[in-house]
C-alpha cells in the first residue's frame, strides 16, 4: 500500500471539475482512494474524513492531490494522471482572461453586461460590488451569502437600475441563452421571473412543450420572496419584462404579505403567480394564482389559444404485492416540494429533508414513511457536485429504494439542459424490479442531451414517463390508491 | 424587454464557464483565485492589530 500527496500551488479550479477528476482516478486499477480538492481548511477535513493525513504545510490556495494505491508505482502514475487531467479539463483556461477590476472597457453602450458569479459564497460580496461599480448586472449562482449582503447588493443595484439575480439563483435565460442550469427554450413572448431554479426550468420547458416561447426567464434567488428582501428584484424583473404578452412568477414558500403585493402588481397584466404547493387557486384582476406549475402553463396555453399539456395514457398494469410506501428521489428542490404538496393533497402523509412543514422533517432514515428527498440539499452535496451535474448518488438512492420490499412507487425527476449531466441515467442500468417507477423529464428536444434517447432509456428500464413533474407526482399518488 | 446584446463575464466555476461557452454567448472569463487563507492564530493577531 502506498499513499502519496502532491501540491499544485497557486491554482484555482472549481470543485465540480475536481470531483470529476477524483471520480476518474478512483476508477483506475490499483487505486483504493483518491481525492483532488482545493486545500482550504474545510477541504483538509474532508481529506481526513476519508482516511488521508494531508501535509500540514500545504497552502490554502493550492490544489492537493492525494492517492492511496496498491503500490508506489501506481500512486506516482495516478498523481501524474491527475496533473494531466487538471490541464486537459481546463483547456479553456488557456484562453485570455480578464481582470475583475477593469471590465469597463469591454462593455459598450447598448450591451446587456452580466457578471456570472459562481465562487464560494464568502467571496461573493467583494466580487459583486466590483461588478456593480462597473455597471454590470449580476447573476449570483453561489449560495451561503448572508441575507444582509444580499439586501445591500440588491439596494445598490436597484438604485443603478441593474439586476442582481440571486444569490442562490440556479437558472436564467436571456435572449435564448442559458445562464447556469437552463434548457434550450424557443424564444417567444412570455416572461418568467422566479425564486425557484428548477421551478423556472420546469415552467419554461412546459411552455416550450406546449408550443410557446419565452422573452426571458430571470432567477431572482431563493431569498427574494422573504420579508427582508421584499422581492426587490422580482419587482424589477416584472418591470423589465412588462412588455411580454404574459408574465409568470414562481416562488417557493413566498412570504404571504410580499406575495400579496406582487400579485397586486401583476393584476393589471395577463399573468400567473405560482406559489409552489399552495392549495389556494384564485384570480385577482388579470392574474391567475395557483400552487402548481402545470396549472400556470395550461392557463398560458389557454390564453394563447393552444391545447393544454398532453397527459400520456399510462396503464395501471402492476401488482403492488403489499408494498405501500412512496419514495421520491429528486435532484430538483422545487419539484421535490411540489411533489410533496401533490401527495399530501391526495391524502398521503409525506415526509422530507426539505418538508412542507417542520413536523414532516426527516434526515437520513425514512423507513416506514412516505418520503420525498431533495438530493441537492446541503447534506448530500458536501464535497461532491450537485446531483444535476453528477446524478450517480441520487441514482444509487433510487436503486436502494427499489431493493426494499415495502416500497410501492419510486418517483424521480430527470433534468436536462446546459449545466446538467450529459448522461442523467448514469448508474441506473441495473435497476432491480419491484416498485412502480415513475419519472418526468424536464427537458426539450433542443437540449444538449438527447431527449429521445433519455426517454427511450427510461422506458427500457420500465419507468413510466410523464410530460411534467406534476403529472408524475399525481400518478404516484394514484398508484398508492391501488395498494 | 431586455435591451442590448447579452455579454457575460464569468467568475468562478469552470464547469459553468464551459457550459456557457458551448452556447452562442459573448463570453469573457474573469481571472480569479480565492485569497490565501491565513492560519487562524496569525489571522487573529492581525485582526487584533487592526483594532488598535
Short mmCIF file of C-alpha atoms in Angstrom, two decimals, chain B residues 7-40:
data_model
loop_
_atom_site.label_atom_id
_atom_site.label_comp_id
_atom_site.label_asym_id
_atom_site.label_seq_id
_atom_site.Cartn_x
_atom_site.Cartn_y
_atom_site.Cartn_z
CA UNK B 7 -22.39 39.88 -22.76
CA UNK B 8 -21.41 37.54 -19.92
CA UNK B 9 -18.36 37.88 -17.67
CA UNK B 10 -17.89 34.62 -15.77
CA UNK B 11 -16.04 34.35 -12.49
CA UNK B 12 -15.68 31.13 -10.51
CA UNK B 13 -16.69 27.63 -11.55
CA UNK B 14 -15.01 26.31 -14.68
CA UNK B 15 -17.97 23.95 -15.25
CA UNK B 16 -20.42 26.75 -15.84
CA UNK B 17 -17.92 28.72 -17.92
CA UNK B 18 -17.56 25.71 -20.21
CA UNK B 19 -21.33 25.18 -20.36
CA UNK B 20 -21.90 28.81 -21.39
CA UNK B 21 -19.04 28.59 -23.86
CA UNK B 22 -20.98 25.89 -25.74
CA UNK B 23 -23.78 28.39 -26.45
CA UNK B 24 -23.97 31.49 -28.57
CA UNK B 25 -22.90 33.82 -25.77
CA UNK B 26 -20.35 36.58 -25.97
CA UNK B 27 -18.36 35.29 -23.03
CA UNK B 28 -15.37 36.59 -21.10
CA UNK B 29 -13.50 34.66 -18.44
CA UNK B 30 -12.52 36.57 -15.34
CA UNK B 31 -9.22 35.77 -13.70
CA UNK B 32 -9.88 34.84 -10.10
CA UNK B 33 -8.49 32.69 -7.30
CA UNK B 34 -9.52 32.65 -3.66
CA UNK B 35 -7.38 34.78 -1.38
CA UNK B 36 -4.80 32.86 0.64
CA UNK B 37 -6.26 31.78 3.99
CA UNK B 38 -4.04 32.72 6.88
CA UNK B 39 -3.63 30.21 9.70
CA UNK B 40 -6.12 31.09 12.45
#
